Amino acid sequence: MLARGELHRAAHAVTSRQLHRRHLLCLGVAMRAYIASKEPSAALGVLDECEPALLEPRSMDQTHNRALAAVLVWQARALAALERREAAADALTAALRADCACYEALDLLLEQHALTPAQESELVDSLPINNQMSASEAALLRVAYRERLLRYAPPPDAPDEAPGPVEACRAQCAEAAEALGRRLAAGGRWAEALRALDRAGPACCPDVRAACLVELRRSAELFAFAHALVDAYPTAWTAWYAVGCYYYLVGKSELARRYLGKACGLEAGAGCVWLAYGHSFAADNEHDQAMAAYFKAGQLMPGCYLPPLYVGVECALNNNVSMCERFMARAAALHGAEPADEPGAGGWERLARAVRSAHVAHEAGAAAYAHGQHEAARALWLRALAAAGPPERLAPCWAATLDALGHAARALGRPAEALRWHERALALRPARAGSLAARGLCLALLGREAEAADALHAALARDPDHVVALALLDAIVDRLDAALTEEEIPQFPFPQLELPPAPSPAPAAPPDGSDMSMSMSFD
């Protein structure tokens, strides 16, 4: 009946015989039917009618515990649909404790960001994994859970030695490629993340894949991917989320919000949809609507650092420094910031010592620089580079942080240091007009006007409408012209040509008188 879509008939077949009171599997069928028919209150009512002893875990009956975990997952879905998210997180935690191998419960906890990273690690450490499965299964499960928890950590480098048997077995699973793709995407290595997700499957993690395609600005590929998702899964919120991301990428914010609203209608608890909704408003400079969308995302994802981070960015754009500091500190704390309670340090200095997230440190540095605190901005950007990974493996997206460090060094009166930062940024992302223009400015400050003019010409070759490069080039050319003296102006004399003398004309023959005479005879 469930497979044919006869939801109420399936629920009636169970509840009319009172099977949901005595059998967990029947209870799960009834709850699934009610939730699929958009009746979460009825699903919770069926659960309340069950015998209390049936909802207690049993230490010697793992089959009962697995059925109980499934029922608790459906309870969590019903509670989330009713906006009771704390109770939903408690139900998912109870499901994991009843059956440590209930991967769906952990996946829902992480997707909803119901817990902070510290709470997630504490939960996984407290699970009775060794009591419910063998040693080999417990080792494999712990590795899988650890990889899933590190979804925002920088991806690991290639190991020097051969992996152990547990890691080798784990590497063959699709979930391992999925977890690696998430970590690569969080680290800004979007092309590598797409390749990892391709190994997991073409429809694996559609939200992460759509975000990577947006960052890489592959609009044609994103259009094809969204079209395939809509054809295959028209009732899935991820399909319409991908469509909204496509219209956001091509600059049609109104259409993007329309399809993102459709995704919200299909899954009200999808926080990433509200983040994209806020980005579409921010692209149109509608800061109040963007902040409202980010606040809604923060309610749906209380343990995620991204909503307070974007709220802090909007506060910085509105010149609200105190609120910006508060939300940036909140984002750093959710990402697992170190305690740095120093009485003599200001807000940005404390944040620079405590933050662990490269993204939070970069945005906080931009806010501090915009408000004239260049030394604090430099410290935050250095912290961002340290958190992004080793210098030899930096992703191209961190070229913006290198350029920002160059601007901070120039503002602090260190043009030579600024020039080195801009050259490192050009090594990561060559021929970028902004980096070339900044390099030209540093060369001009160092008195190397000719090289500065070459750098600015290269910037204008990449972007002929670059306003800063045009103004700098005009100023440098005027300065070079004013510095030239009369002797230094190159002279280009005409070559001396020695023409041969013209030949003398031949003497003309005397005129013949007979020919010139006229006969005037009147005879």
PDB file of N, CA and C in Angstrom, residues 350-412:
ATOM      1  N   ARG A 350      41.015  39.348  19.954  1.00  0.00           N
ATOM      2  CA  ARG A 350      40.607  38.094  20.594  1.00  0.00           C
ATOM      3  C   ARG A 350      40.126  37.080  19.561  1.00  0.00           C
ATOM      4  N   LEU A 351      39.393  37.570  18.570  1.00  0.00           N
ATOM      5  CA  LEU A 351      38.905  36.672  17.522  1.00  0.00           C
ATOM      6  C   LEU A 351      40.060  36.101  16.707  1.00  0.00           C
ATOM      7  N   ALA A 352      41.087  36.914  16.450  1.00  0.00           N
ATOM      8  CA  ALA A 352      42.227  36.428  15.676  1.00  0.00           C
ATOM      9  C   ALA A 352      42.989  35.334  16.410  1.00  0.00           C
ATOM     10  N   ARG A 353      42.993  35.372  17.749  1.00  0.00           N
ATOM     11  CA  ARG A 353      43.693  34.345  18.509  1.00  0.00           C
ATOM     12  C   ARG A 353      42.858  33.080  18.686  1.00  0.00           C
ATOM     13  N   ALA A 354      41.539  33.185  18.537  1.00  0.00           N
ATOM     14  CA  ALA A 354      40.683  32.046  18.857  1.00  0.00           C
ATOM     15  C   ALA A 354      40.123  31.326  17.637  1.00  0.00           C
ATOM     16  N   VAL A 355      39.961  32.019  16.522  1.00  0.00           N
ATOM     17  CA  VAL A 355      39.236  31.446  15.389  1.00  0.00           C
ATOM     18  C   VAL A 355      40.028  30.291  14.766  1.00  0.00           C
ATOM     19  N   ARG A 356      39.303  29.277  14.333  1.00  0.00           N
ATOM     20  CA  ARG A 356      39.892  28.127  13.645  1.00  0.00           C
ATOM     21  C   ARG A 356      39.439  27.997  12.205  1.00  0.00           C
ATOM     22  N   SER A 357      38.340  28.631  11.855  1.00  0.00           N
ATOM     23  CA  SER A 357      37.793  28.528  10.508  1.00  0.00           C
ATOM     24  C   SER A 357      38.453  29.550   9.602  1.00  0.00           C
ATOM     25  N   ALA A 358      38.930  29.083   8.448  1.00  0.00           N
ATOM     26  CA  ALA A 358      39.560  29.997   7.503  1.00  0.00           C
ATOM     27  C   ALA A 358      38.552  30.982   6.929  1.00  0.00           C
ATOM     28  N   HIS A 359      37.334  30.526   6.678  1.00  0.00           N
ATOM     29  CA  HIS A 359      36.314  31.414   6.111  1.00  0.00           C
ATOM     30  C   HIS A 359      35.913  32.498   7.097  1.00  0.00           C
ATOM     31  N   VAL A 360      35.725  32.134   8.356  1.00  0.00           N
ATOM     32  CA  VAL A 360      35.365  33.129   9.372  1.00  0.00           C
ATOM     33  C   VAL A 360      36.494  34.136   9.539  1.00  0.00           C
ATOM     34  N   ALA A 361      37.727  33.669   9.575  1.00  0.00           N
ATOM     35  CA  ALA A 361      38.861  34.580   9.737  1.00  0.00           C
ATOM     36  C   ALA A 361      38.976  35.538   8.547  1.00  0.00           C
ATOM     37  N   HIS A 362      38.730  35.045   7.336  1.00  0.00           N
ATOM     38  CA  HIS A 362      38.827  35.920   6.164  1.00  0.00           C
ATOM     39  C   HIS A 362      37.759  37.011   6.202  1.00  0.00           C
ATOM     40  N   GLU A 363      36.511  36.630   6.464  1.00  0.00           N
ATOM     41  CA  GLU A 363      35.439  37.630   6.478  1.00  0.00           C
ATOM     42  C   GLU A 363      35.600  38.599   7.645  1.00  0.00           C
ATOM     43  N   ALA A 364      36.049  38.107   8.798  1.00  0.00           N
ATOM     44  CA  ALA A 364      36.295  39.009   9.921  1.00  0.00           C
ATOM     45  C   ALA A 364      37.428  39.980   9.597  1.00  0.00           C
ATOM     46  N   GLY A 365      38.462  39.508   8.894  1.00  0.00           N
ATOM     47  CA  GLY A 365      39.528  40.409   8.481  1.00  0.00           C
ATOM     48  C   GLY A 365      39.049  41.483   7.524  1.00  0.00           C
ATOM     49  N   ALA A 366      38.149  41.110   6.602  1.00  0.00           N
ATOM     50  CA  ALA A 366      37.597  42.112   5.684  1.00  0.00           C
ATOM     51  C   ALA A 366      36.801  43.169   6.438  1.00  0.00           C
ATOM     52  N   ALA A 367      36.030  42.742   7.451  1.00  0.00           N
ATOM     53  CA  ALA A 367      35.265  43.706   8.241  1.00  0.00           C
ATOM     54  C   ALA A 367      36.192  44.618   9.046  1.00  0.00           C
ATOM     55  N   ALA A 368      37.244  44.044   9.643  1.00  0.00           N
ATOM     56  CA  ALA A 368      38.180  44.864  10.415  1.00  0.00           C
ATOM     57  C   ALA A 368      38.923  45.851   9.519  1.00  0.00           C
ATOM     58  N   TYR A 369      39.298  45.427   8.324  1.00  0.00           N
ATOM     59  CA  TYR A 369      40.009  46.323   7.400  1.00  0.00           C
ATOM     60  C   TYR A 369      39.102  47.466   6.951  1.00  0.00           C
ATOM     61  N   ALA A 370      37.817  47.152   6.700  1.00  0.00           N
ATOM     62  CA  ALA A 370      36.887  48.195   6.263  1.00  0.00           C
ATOM     63  C   ALA A 370      36.695  49.267   7.323  1.00  0.00           C
ATOM     64  N   HIS A 371      36.919  48.921   8.580  1.00  0.00           N
ATOM     65  CA  HIS A 371      36.737  49.893   9.664  1.00  0.00           C
ATOM     66  C   HIS A 371      38.069  50.428  10.180  1.00  0.00           C
ATOM     67  N   GLY A 372      39.120  50.290   9.374  1.00  0.00           N
ATOM     68  CA  GLY A 372      40.382  50.948   9.666  1.00  0.00           C
ATOM     69  C   GLY A 372      41.313  50.236  10.614  1.00  0.00           C
ATOM     70  N   GLN A 373      41.008  49.007  11.018  1.00  0.00           N
ATOM     71  CA  GLN A 373      41.869  48.268  11.946  1.00  0.00           C
ATOM     72  C   GLN A 373      42.753  47.318  11.124  1.00  0.00           C
ATOM     73  N   HIS A 374      43.789  47.900  10.543  1.00  0.00           N
ATOM     74  CA  HIS A 374      44.605  47.162   9.583  1.00  0.00           C
ATOM     75  C   HIS A 374      45.449  46.079  10.246  1.00  0.00           C
ATOM     76  N   GLU A 375      45.979  46.354  11.425  1.00  0.00           N
ATOM     77  CA  GLU A 375      46.812  45.353  12.094  1.00  0.00           C
ATOM     78  C   GLU A 375      45.976  44.129  12.489  1.00  0.00           C
ATOM     79  N   ALA A 376      44.774  44.358  13.005  1.00  0.00           N
ATOM     80  CA  ALA A 376      43.893  43.236  13.346  1.00  0.00           C
ATOM     81  C   ALA A 376      43.475  42.474  12.096  1.00  0.00           C
ATOM     82  N   ALA A 377      43.217  43.205  11.000  1.00  0.00           N
ATOM     83  CA  ALA A 377      42.853  42.538   9.749  1.00  0.00           C
ATOM     84  C   ALA A 377      43.994  41.654   9.252  1.00  0.00           C
ATOM     85  N   ARG A 378      45.223  42.160   9.364  1.00  0.00           N
ATOM     86  CA  ARG A 378      46.371  41.361   8.935  1.00  0.00           C
ATOM     87  C   ARG A 378      46.499  40.091   9.773  1.00  0.00           C
ATOM     88  N   ALA A 379      46.294  40.206  11.092  1.00  0.00           N
ATOM     89  CA  ALA A 379      46.379  39.028  11.959  1.00  0.00           C
ATOM     90  C   ALA A 379      45.290  38.005  11.617  1.00  0.00           C
ATOM     91  N   LEU A 380      44.101  38.480  11.311  1.00  0.00           N
ATOM     92  CA  LEU A 380      43.003  37.565  10.969  1.00  0.00           C
ATOM     93  C   LEU A 380      43.271  36.868   9.651  1.00  0.00           C
ATOM     94  N   TRP A 381      43.796  37.599   8.678  1.00  0.00           N
ATOM     95  CA  TRP A 381      44.066  36.970   7.377  1.00  0.00           C
ATOM     96  C   TRP A 381      45.227  35.975   7.473  1.00  0.00           C
ATOM     97  N   LEU A 382      46.214  36.262   8.303  1.00  0.00           N
ATOM     98  CA  LEU A 382      47.270  35.280   8.516  1.00  0.00           C
ATOM     99  C   LEU A 382      46.712  34.023   9.172  1.00  0.00           C
ATOM    100  N   ARG A 383      45.768  34.209  10.094  1.00  0.00           N
ATOM    101  CA  ARG A 383      45.134  33.046  10.722  1.00  0.00           C
ATOM    102  C   ARG A 383      44.315  32.255   9.696  1.00  0.00           C
ATOM    103  N   ALA A 384      43.687  32.958   8.760  1.00  0.00           N
ATOM    104  CA  ALA A 384      42.929  32.275   7.710  1.00  0.00           C
ATOM    105  C   ALA A 384      43.841  31.421   6.835  1.00  0.00           C
ATOM    106  N   LEU A 385      44.999  31.943   6.476  1.00  0.00           N
ATOM    107  CA  LEU A 385      45.937  31.162   5.667  1.00  0.00           C
ATOM    108  C   LEU A 385      46.449  29.948   6.427  1.00  0.00           C
ATOM    109  N   ALA A 386      46.704  30.125   7.718  1.00  0.00           N
ATOM    110  CA  ALA A 386      47.183  28.986   8.508  1.00  0.00           C
ATOM    111  C   ALA A 386      46.127  27.897   8.609  1.00  0.00           C
ATOM    112  N   ALA A 387      44.837  28.300   8.693  1.00  0.00           N
ATOM    113  CA  ALA A 387      43.764  27.313   8.785  1.00  0.00           C
ATOM    114  C   ALA A 387      43.412  26.703   7.445  1.00  0.00           C
ATOM    115  N   ALA A 388      43.763  27.379   6.337  1.00  0.00           N
ATOM    116  CA  ALA A 388      43.401  26.872   5.011  1.00  0.00           C
ATOM    117  C   ALA A 388      44.236  25.682   4.592  1.00  0.00           C
ATOM    118  N   GLY A 389      45.421  25.516   5.159  1.00  0.00           N
ATOM    119  CA  GLY A 389      46.250  24.381   4.802  1.00  0.00           C
ATOM    120  C   GLY A 389      47.683  24.810   4.559  1.00  0.00           C
ATOM    121  N   PRO A 390      48.544  23.874   4.180  1.00  0.00           N
ATOM    122  CA  PRO A 390      49.948  24.222   3.912  1.00  0.00           C
ATOM    123  C   PRO A 390      50.061  25.155   2.713  1.00  0.00           C
ATOM    124  N   PRO A 391      51.082  26.022   2.702  1.00  0.00           N
ATOM    125  CA  PRO A 391      51.186  27.016   1.609  1.00  0.00           C
ATOM    126  C   PRO A 391      51.324  26.384   0.230  1.00  0.00           C
ATOM    127  N   GLU A 392      51.971  25.238   0.144  1.00  0.00           N
ATOM    128  CA  GLU A 392      52.164  24.634  -1.173  1.00  0.00           C
ATOM    129  C   GLU A 392      50.908  23.967  -1.724  1.00  0.00           C
ATOM    130  N   ARG A 393      49.860  23.838  -0.905  1.00  0.00           N
ATOM    131  CA  ARG A 393      48.633  23.195  -1.352  1.00  0.00           C
ATOM    132  C   ARG A 393      47.417  24.105  -1.205  1.00  0.00           C
ATOM    133  N   LEU A 394      47.641  25.405  -1.235  1.00  0.00           N
ATOM    134  CA  LEU A 394      46.523  26.340  -1.125  1.00  0.00           C
ATOM    135  C   LEU A 394      45.668  26.280  -2.391  1.00  0.00           C
ATOM    136  N   ALA A 395      44.350  26.325  -2.189  1.00  0.00           N
ATOM    137  CA  ALA A 395      43.422  26.346  -3.319  1.00  0.00           C
ATOM    138  C   ALA A 395      43.411  27.742  -3.943  1.00  0.00           C
ATOM    139  N   PRO A 396      43.071  27.854  -5.230  1.00  0.00           N
ATOM    140  CA  PRO A 396      43.058  29.188  -5.876  1.00  0.00           C
ATOM    141  C   PRO A 396      42.103  30.175  -5.230  1.00  0.00           C
ATOM    142  N   CYS A 397      41.073  29.693  -4.522  1.00  0.00           N
ATOM    143  CA  CYS A 397      40.133  30.635  -3.914  1.00  0.00           C
ATOM    144  C   CYS A 397      40.790  31.471  -2.822  1.00  0.00           C
ATOM    145  N   TRP A 398      41.904  31.007  -2.274  1.00  0.00           N
ATOM    146  CA  TRP A 398      42.567  31.771  -1.211  1.00  0.00           C
ATOM    147  C   TRP A 398      43.483  32.847  -1.760  1.00  0.00           C
ATOM    148  N   ALA A 399      43.495  33.041  -3.082  1.00  0.00           N
ATOM    149  CA  ALA A 399      44.229  34.176  -3.639  1.00  0.00           C
ATOM    150  C   ALA A 399      43.649  35.496  -3.159  1.00  0.00           C
ATOM    151  N   ALA A 400      42.340  35.530  -2.885  1.00  0.00           N
ATOM    152  CA  ALA A 400      41.732  36.750  -2.348  1.00  0.00           C
ATOM    153  C   ALA A 400      42.310  37.103  -0.981  1.00  0.00           C
ATOM    154  N   THR A 401      42.592  36.085  -0.157  1.00  0.00           N
ATOM    155  CA  THR A 401      43.205  36.354   1.150  1.00  0.00           C
ATOM    156  C   THR A 401      44.622  36.883   0.987  1.00  0.00           C
ATOM    157  N   LEU A 402      45.369  36.344   0.025  1.00  0.00           N
ATOM    158  CA  LEU A 402      46.725  36.842  -0.223  1.00  0.00           C
ATOM    159  C   LEU A 402      46.695  38.290  -0.700  1.00  0.00           C
ATOM    160  N   ASP A 403      45.765  38.609  -1.596  1.00  0.00           N
ATOM    161  CA  ASP A 403      45.629  40.008  -2.016  1.00  0.00           C
ATOM    162  C   ASP A 403      45.237  40.906  -0.851  1.00  0.00           C
ATOM    163  N   ALA A 404      44.358  40.410   0.004  1.00  0.00           N
ATOM    164  CA  ALA A 404      43.950  41.204   1.164  1.00  0.00           C
ATOM    165  C   ALA A 404      45.134  41.473   2.085  1.00  0.00           C
ATOM    166  N   LEU A 405      45.995  40.480   2.261  1.00  0.00           N
ATOM    167  CA  LEU A 405      47.200  40.709   3.065  1.00  0.00           C
ATOM    168  C   LEU A 405      48.096  41.754   2.423  1.00  0.00           C
ATOM    169  N   GLY A 406      48.140  41.764   1.102  1.00  0.00           N
ATOM    170  CA  GLY A 406      48.907  42.812   0.427  1.00  0.00           C
ATOM    171  C   GLY A 406      48.335  44.190   0.671  1.00  0.00           C
ATOM    172  N   HIS A 407      47.017  44.320   0.632  1.00  0.00           N
ATOM    173  CA  HIS A 407      46.398  45.620   0.918  1.00  0.00           C
ATOM    174  C   HIS A 407      46.679  46.057   2.356  1.00  0.00           C
ATOM    175  N   ALA A 408      46.596  45.104   3.293  1.00  0.00           N
ATOM    176  CA  ALA A 408      46.865  45.451   4.684  1.00  0.00           C
ATOM    177  C   ALA A 408      48.318  45.883   4.876  1.00  0.00           C
ATOM    178  N   ALA A 409      49.247  45.187   4.246  1.00  0.00           N
ATOM    179  CA  ALA A 409      50.659  45.560   4.370  1.00  0.00           C
ATOM    180  C   ALA A 409      50.914  46.934   3.753  1.00  0.00           C
ATOM    181  N   ARG A 410      50.284  47.225   2.640  1.00  0.00           N
ATOM    182  CA  ARG A 410      50.463  48.555   2.026  1.00  0.00           C
ATOM    183  C   ARG A 410      49.875  49.649   2.912  1.00  0.00           C
ATOM    184  N   ALA A 411      48.713  49.363   3.540  1.00  0.00           N
ATOM    185  CA  ALA A 411      48.116  50.355   4.440  1.00  0.00           C
ATOM    186  C   ALA A 411      48.974  50.588   5.676  1.00  0.00           C
ATOM    187  N   LEU A 412      49.753  49.578   6.057  1.00  0.00           N
ATOM    188  CA  LEU A 412      50.645  49.719   7.205  1.00  0.00           C
ATOM    189  C   LEU A 412      52.000  50.294   6.823  1.00  0.00           C
TER     190      LEU A 412
END
